[in-house]
């Protein structure tokens, strides 16, 4: 299963996360960072869904954003 969103879809999902979850995206990114050391994208998504009761799209957007920012740190 692909985990790539269009840029627009990704931005739209991220913008709705605080309203839908009551937590800011930065807080969710810290949650992923401090969570279990899972390697596969879908494992991280499943963990967020199970542990924090997130909708699939929101969990997927959070993990995708986490991976994008982590990759940007490695390049910088």
GROMACS .gro file of C-alpha atoms in nm:
model
   76
    1UNK     CA    1   0.000   0.000   0.000
    2UNK     CA    2   0.135   0.338  -0.097
    3UNK     CA    3   0.185   0.592   0.176
    4UNK     CA    4   0.237   0.891  -0.052
    5UNK     CA    5  -0.021   1.168  -0.044
    6UNK     CA    6  -0.047   1.451  -0.291
    7UNK     CA    7   0.104   1.762  -0.136
    8UNK     CA    8  -0.238   1.925  -0.119
    9UNK     CA    9  -0.403   1.627   0.050
   10UNK     CA   10  -0.118   1.605   0.298
   11UNK     CA   11  -0.141   1.976   0.386
   12UNK     CA   12  -0.519   1.953   0.423
   13UNK     CA   13  -0.496   1.653   0.656
   14UNK     CA   14  -0.228   1.821   0.867
   15UNK     CA   15  -0.432   2.140   0.897
   16UNK     CA   16  -0.729   1.945   1.039
   17UNK     CA   17  -0.534   1.737   1.291
   18UNK     CA   18  -0.538   1.993   1.577
   19UNK     CA   19  -0.913   2.045   1.547
   20UNK     CA   20  -0.989   1.673   1.517
   21UNK     CA   21  -0.750   1.545   1.783
   22UNK     CA   22  -0.712   1.836   2.024
   23UNK     CA   23  -0.333   1.820   1.986
   24UNK     CA   24  -0.096   2.016   1.764
   25UNK     CA   25   0.097   1.843   1.486
   26UNK     CA   26   0.428   1.919   1.664
   27UNK     CA   27   0.298   1.729   1.967
   28UNK     CA   28   0.210   1.429   1.749
   29UNK     CA   29   0.554   1.439   1.587
   30UNK     CA   30   0.712   1.425   1.934
   31UNK     CA   31   0.485   1.132   2.015
   32UNK     CA   32   0.616   0.941   1.713
   33UNK     CA   33   0.976   1.037   1.798
   34UNK     CA   34   0.938   0.918   2.158
   35UNK     CA   35   0.732   0.611   2.069
   36UNK     CA   36   0.855   0.259   2.004
   37UNK     CA   37   1.136   0.206   1.752
   38UNK     CA   38   0.928   0.089   1.461
   39UNK     CA   39   1.088   0.086   1.118
   40UNK     CA   40   0.807   0.035   0.870
   41UNK     CA   41   0.567   0.316   0.781
   42UNK     CA   42   0.255   0.105   0.831
   43UNK     CA   43   0.379  -0.019   1.170
   44UNK     CA   44   0.404   0.342   1.291
   45UNK     CA   45   0.059   0.419   1.151
   46UNK     CA   46  -0.090   0.112   1.321
   47UNK     CA   47   0.077   0.202   1.650
   48UNK     CA   48  -0.065   0.557   1.643
   49UNK     CA   49  -0.410   0.425   1.556
   50UNK     CA   50  -0.408   0.160   1.827
   51UNK     CA   51  -0.235   0.354   2.102
   52UNK     CA   52  -0.393   0.694   2.043
   53UNK     CA   53  -0.719   0.606   1.866
   54UNK     CA   54  -0.641   0.818   1.559
   55UNK     CA   55  -0.822   0.794   1.228
   56UNK     CA   56  -0.620   0.617   0.961
   57UNK     CA   57  -0.575   0.930   0.746
   58UNK     CA   58  -0.456   1.140   1.039
   59UNK     CA   59  -0.211   0.875   1.157
   60UNK     CA   60  -0.080   0.834   0.804
   61UNK     CA   61  -0.035   1.211   0.762
   62UNK     CA   62   0.150   1.238   1.095
   63UNK     CA   63   0.392   0.958   1.009
   64UNK     CA   64   0.444   1.095   0.659
   65UNK     CA   65   0.523   1.441   0.801
   66UNK     CA   66   0.755   1.285   1.059
   67UNK     CA   67   0.943   1.101   0.784
   68UNK     CA   68   0.966   1.416   0.568
   69UNK     CA   69   1.110   1.621   0.855
   70UNK     CA   70   1.349   1.344   0.956
   71UNK     CA   71   1.479   1.321   0.598
   72UNK     CA   72   1.520   1.700   0.585
   73UNK     CA   73   1.728   1.692   0.906
   74UNK     CA   74   1.959   1.430   0.755
   75UNK     CA   75   2.014   1.642   0.445
   76UNK     CA   76   2.074   1.961   0.641
   0.00000   0.00000   0.00000
